Amino acid sequence: MYEIRIKKQFQKDLKRTAKRGKNIDKLETIIDALQKGNDLERKHDSHPLKGIWKPCWECHIEPDWLLIWDYSDDDRELILVRTGSHSDLFD
């Protein structure tokens, strides 16, 4: 099981996401699976990112709602980096 570390920007993103009326329970379900080291369902399209986001991973909570995270295997940490829409994260 991984310990969770939350980046400050993730906290801001989470507040914005909640204000948009997104179902935060969906996000918590994915985080719980990642924390336990479980694979996500195929529908979430979990994949590693490239470029400036490397070595982070991304998955789709909903079609235009993403979660970006990283792992620190040395410290057994799941690092929550960002969440939001494609335009929030990549524009």
mmCIF file with all atom_site columns, C-alpha atoms in Angstrom:
data_model
loop_
_atom_site.group_PDB
_atom_site.id
_atom_site.type_symbol
_atom_site.label_atom_id
_atom_site.label_alt_id
_atom_site.label_comp_id
_atom_site.label_asym_id
_atom_site.label_entity_id
_atom_site.label_seq_id
_atom_site.pdbx_PDB_ins_code
_atom_site.Cartn_x
_atom_site.Cartn_y
_atom_site.Cartn_z
_atom_site.occupancy
_atom_site.B_iso_or_equiv
_atom_site.pdbx_formal_charge
_atom_site.auth_seq_id
_atom_site.auth_comp_id
_atom_site.auth_asym_id
_atom_site.auth_atom_id
_atom_site.pdbx_PDB_model_num
ATOM 1  C CA . MET A 1 1  ? 0.000   0.000  0.000   1.00 0.00 ? 1  MET A CA 1
ATOM 2  C CA . TYR A 1 2  ? 1.249   3.464  -0.904  1.00 0.00 ? 2  TYR A CA 1
ATOM 3  C CA . GLU A 1 3  ? 1.120   6.516  1.345   1.00 0.00 ? 3  GLU A CA 1
ATOM 4  C CA . ILE A 1 4  ? -0.593  9.474  -0.331  1.00 0.00 ? 4  ILE A CA 1
ATOM 5  C CA . ARG A 1 5  ? 1.213   12.774 -0.839  1.00 0.00 ? 5  ARG A CA 1
ATOM 6  C CA . ILE A 1 6  ? -0.836  15.656 -2.224  1.00 0.00 ? 6  ILE A CA 1
ATOM 7  C CA . LYS A 1 7  ? 0.722   18.503 -4.193  1.00 0.00 ? 7  LYS A CA 1
ATOM 8  C CA . LYS A 1 8  ? -0.548  22.006 -3.447  1.00 0.00 ? 8  LYS A CA 1
ATOM 9  C CA . GLN A 1 9  ? -1.755  22.467 -7.041  1.00 0.00 ? 9  GLN A CA 1
ATOM 10 C CA . PHE A 1 10 ? -3.798  19.265 -6.756  1.00 0.00 ? 10 PHE A CA 1
ATOM 11 C CA . GLN A 1 11 ? -5.626  20.741 -3.755  1.00 0.00 ? 11 GLN A CA 1
ATOM 12 C CA . LYS A 1 12 ? -6.490  23.849 -5.797  1.00 0.00 ? 12 LYS A CA 1
ATOM 13 C CA . ASP A 1 13 ? -7.574  21.695 -8.738  1.00 0.00 ? 13 ASP A CA 1
ATOM 14 C CA . LEU A 1 14 ? -9.776  19.595 -6.467  1.00 0.00 ? 14 LEU A CA 1
ATOM 15 C CA . LYS A 1 15 ? -11.604 22.676 -5.151  1.00 0.00 ? 15 LYS A CA 1
ATOM 16 C CA . ARG A 1 16 ? -12.236 23.884 -8.718  1.00 0.00 ? 16 ARG A CA 1
ATOM 17 C CA . THR A 1 17 ? -13.433 20.428 -9.737  1.00 0.00 ? 17 THR A CA 1
ATOM 18 C CA . ALA A 1 18 ? -15.864 20.243 -6.811  1.00 0.00 ? 18 ALA A CA 1
ATOM 19 C CA . LYS A 1 19 ? -17.252 23.693 -7.699  1.00 0.00 ? 19 LYS A CA 1
ATOM 20 C CA . ARG A 1 20 ? -17.968 22.357 -11.197 1.00 0.00 ? 20 ARG A CA 1
ATOM 21 C CA . GLY A 1 21 ? -20.205 19.739 -9.624  1.00 0.00 ? 21 GLY A CA 1
ATOM 22 C CA . LYS A 1 22 ? -18.076 16.707 -10.446 1.00 0.00 ? 22 LYS A CA 1
ATOM 23 C CA . ASN A 1 23 ? -18.671 13.528 -8.462  1.00 0.00 ? 23 ASN A CA 1
ATOM 24 C CA . ILE A 1 24 ? -15.585 13.443 -6.231  1.00 0.00 ? 24 ILE A CA 1
ATOM 25 C CA . ASP A 1 25 ? -16.447 9.863  -5.205  1.00 0.00 ? 25 ASP A CA 1
ATOM 26 C CA . LYS A 1 26 ? -15.313 8.739  -8.684  1.00 0.00 ? 26 LYS A CA 1
ATOM 27 C CA . LEU A 1 27 ? -11.923 10.340 -8.086  1.00 0.00 ? 27 LEU A CA 1
ATOM 28 C CA . GLU A 1 28 ? -11.647 8.799  -4.616  1.00 0.00 ? 28 GLU A CA 1
ATOM 29 C CA . THR A 1 29 ? -12.393 5.331  -6.035  1.00 0.00 ? 29 THR A CA 1
ATOM 30 C CA . ILE A 1 30 ? -9.520  5.660  -8.516  1.00 0.00 ? 30 ILE A CA 1
ATOM 31 C CA . ILE A 1 31 ? -7.137  7.031  -5.884  1.00 0.00 ? 31 ILE A CA 1
ATOM 32 C CA . ASP A 1 32 ? -8.032  4.125  -3.584  1.00 0.00 ? 32 ASP A CA 1
ATOM 33 C CA . ALA A 1 33 ? -7.213  1.605  -6.329  1.00 0.00 ? 33 ALA A CA 1
ATOM 34 C CA . LEU A 1 34 ? -3.903  3.325  -7.107  1.00 0.00 ? 34 LEU A CA 1
ATOM 35 C CA . GLN A 1 35 ? -2.995  3.488  -3.419  1.00 0.00 ? 35 GLN A CA 1
ATOM 36 C CA . LYS A 1 36 ? -3.498  -0.271 -3.160  1.00 0.00 ? 36 LYS A CA 1
ATOM 37 C CA . GLY A 1 37 ? -1.347  -0.823 -6.257  1.00 0.00 ? 37 GLY A CA 1
ATOM 38 C CA . ASN A 1 38 ? -4.270  -2.157 -8.310  1.00 0.00 ? 38 ASN A CA 1
ATOM 39 C CA . ASP A 1 39 ? -4.620  -1.766 -12.063 1.00 0.00 ? 39 ASP A CA 1
ATOM 40 C CA . LEU A 1 40 ? -7.372  0.573  -13.228 1.00 0.00 ? 40 LEU A CA 1
ATOM 41 C CA . GLU A 1 41 ? -10.236 -0.532 -15.438 1.00 0.00 ? 41 GLU A CA 1
ATOM 42 C CA . ARG A 1 42 ? -9.550  -0.235 -19.160 1.00 0.00 ? 42 ARG A CA 1
ATOM 43 C CA . LYS A 1 43 ? -12.181 2.522  -19.522 1.00 0.00 ? 43 LYS A CA 1
ATOM 44 C CA . HIS A 1 44 ? -9.923  4.877  -17.527 1.00 0.00 ? 44 HIS A CA 1
ATOM 45 C CA . ASP A 1 45 ? -7.171  4.695  -20.205 1.00 0.00 ? 45 ASP A CA 1
ATOM 46 C CA . SER A 1 46 ? -4.284  4.785  -17.716 1.00 0.00 ? 46 SER A CA 1
ATOM 47 C CA . HIS A 1 47 ? -0.988  5.623  -19.436 1.00 0.00 ? 47 HIS A CA 1
ATOM 48 C CA . PRO A 1 48 ? 2.408   7.260  -18.812 1.00 0.00 ? 48 PRO A CA 1
ATOM 49 C CA . LEU A 1 49 ? 2.870   10.849 -19.920 1.00 0.00 ? 49 LEU A CA 1
ATOM 50 C CA . LYS A 1 50 ? 5.677   12.210 -22.091 1.00 0.00 ? 50 LYS A CA 1
ATOM 51 C CA . GLY A 1 51 ? 7.684   15.400 -22.308 1.00 0.00 ? 51 GLY A CA 1
ATOM 52 C CA . ILE A 1 52 ? 7.589   17.761 -19.334 1.00 0.00 ? 52 ILE A CA 1
ATOM 53 C CA . TRP A 1 53 ? 5.098   15.470 -17.561 1.00 0.00 ? 53 TRP A CA 1
ATOM 54 C CA . LYS A 1 54 ? 7.398   12.444 -17.613 1.00 0.00 ? 54 LYS A CA 1
ATOM 55 C CA . PRO A 1 55 ? 7.469   10.250 -15.391 1.00 0.00 ? 55 PRO A CA 1
ATOM 56 C CA . CYS A 1 56 ? 3.868   11.009 -14.360 1.00 0.00 ? 56 CYS A CA 1
ATOM 57 C CA . TRP A 1 57 ? 0.835   8.933  -15.286 1.00 0.00 ? 57 TRP A CA 1
ATOM 58 C CA . GLU A 1 58 ? -2.635  10.023 -16.398 1.00 0.00 ? 58 GLU A CA 1
ATOM 59 C CA . CYS A 1 59 ? -6.070  8.452  -16.420 1.00 0.00 ? 59 CYS A CA 1
ATOM 60 C CA . HIS A 1 60 ? -9.571  9.529  -17.362 1.00 0.00 ? 60 HIS A CA 1
ATOM 61 C CA . ILE A 1 61 ? -12.100 9.737  -14.557 1.00 0.00 ? 61 ILE A CA 1
ATOM 62 C CA . GLU A 1 62 ? -14.663 10.934 -17.113 1.00 0.00 ? 62 GLU A CA 1
ATOM 63 C CA . PRO A 1 63 ? -14.107 11.790 -20.804 1.00 0.00 ? 63 PRO A CA 1
ATOM 64 C CA . ASP A 1 64 ? -12.829 15.311 -20.001 1.00 0.00 ? 64 ASP A CA 1
ATOM 65 C CA . TRP A 1 65 ? -11.779 14.880 -16.375 1.00 0.00 ? 65 TRP A CA 1
ATOM 66 C CA . LEU A 1 66 ? -8.252  13.647 -15.774 1.00 0.00 ? 66 LEU A CA 1
ATOM 67 C CA . LEU A 1 67 ? -6.037  12.632 -12.881 1.00 0.00 ? 67 LEU A CA 1
ATOM 68 C CA . ILE A 1 68 ? -2.255  13.011 -13.068 1.00 0.00 ? 68 ILE A CA 1
ATOM 69 C CA . TRP A 1 69 ? -0.139  11.176 -10.525 1.00 0.00 ? 69 TRP A CA 1
ATOM 70 C CA . ASP A 1 70 ? 3.331   9.812  -9.905  1.00 0.00 ? 70 ASP A CA 1
ATOM 71 C CA . TYR A 1 71 ? 4.777   7.049  -7.765  1.00 0.00 ? 71 TYR A CA 1
ATOM 72 C CA . SER A 1 72 ? 7.823   7.140  -5.542  1.00 0.00 ? 72 SER A CA 1
ATOM 73 C CA . ASP A 1 73 ? 8.682   3.482  -5.114  1.00 0.00 ? 73 ASP A CA 1
ATOM 74 C CA . ASP A 1 74 ? 11.586  4.301  -2.790  1.00 0.00 ? 74 ASP A CA 1
ATOM 75 C CA . ASP A 1 75 ? 9.252   6.038  -0.334  1.00 0.00 ? 75 ASP A CA 1
ATOM 76 C CA . ARG A 1 76 ? 6.162   3.945  -1.244  1.00 0.00 ? 76 ARG A CA 1
ATOM 77 C CA . GLU A 1 77 ? 4.268   7.153  -2.068  1.00 0.00 ? 77 GLU A CA 1
ATOM 78 C CA . LEU A 1 78 ? 1.429   7.880  -4.468  1.00 0.00 ? 78 LEU A CA 1
ATOM 79 C CA . ILE A 1 79 ? 1.844   11.547 -5.406  1.00 0.00 ? 79 ILE A CA 1
ATOM 80 C CA . LEU A 1 80 ? -1.340  13.310 -6.540  1.00 0.00 ? 80 LEU A CA 1
ATOM 81 C CA . VAL A 1 81 ? -0.120  15.974 -8.970  1.00 0.00 ? 81 VAL A CA 1
ATOM 82 C CA . ARG A 1 82 ? -3.116  17.461 -10.846 1.00 0.00 ? 82 ARG A CA 1
ATOM 83 C CA . THR A 1 83 ? -6.770  16.909 -11.706 1.00 0.00 ? 83 THR A CA 1
ATOM 84 C CA . GLY A 1 84 ? -9.052  18.725 -14.131 1.00 0.00 ? 84 GLY A CA 1
ATOM 85 C CA . SER A 1 85 ? -10.067 18.970 -17.768 1.00 0.00 ? 85 SER A CA 1
ATOM 86 C CA . HIS A 1 86 ? -7.687  18.659 -20.710 1.00 0.00 ? 86 HIS A CA 1
ATOM 87 C CA . SER A 1 87 ? -7.674  22.442 -21.104 1.00 0.00 ? 87 SER A CA 1
ATOM 88 C CA . ASP A 1 88 ? -7.018  22.972 -17.371 1.00 0.00 ? 88 ASP A CA 1
ATOM 89 C CA . LEU A 1 89 ? -3.971  20.733 -17.452 1.00 0.00 ? 89 LEU A CA 1
ATOM 90 C CA . PHE A 1 90 ? -2.451  20.994 -20.915 1.00 0.00 ? 90 PHE A CA 1
ATOM 91 C CA . ASP A 1 91 ? -3.232  24.495 -22.290 1.00 0.00 ? 91 ASP A CA 1
#
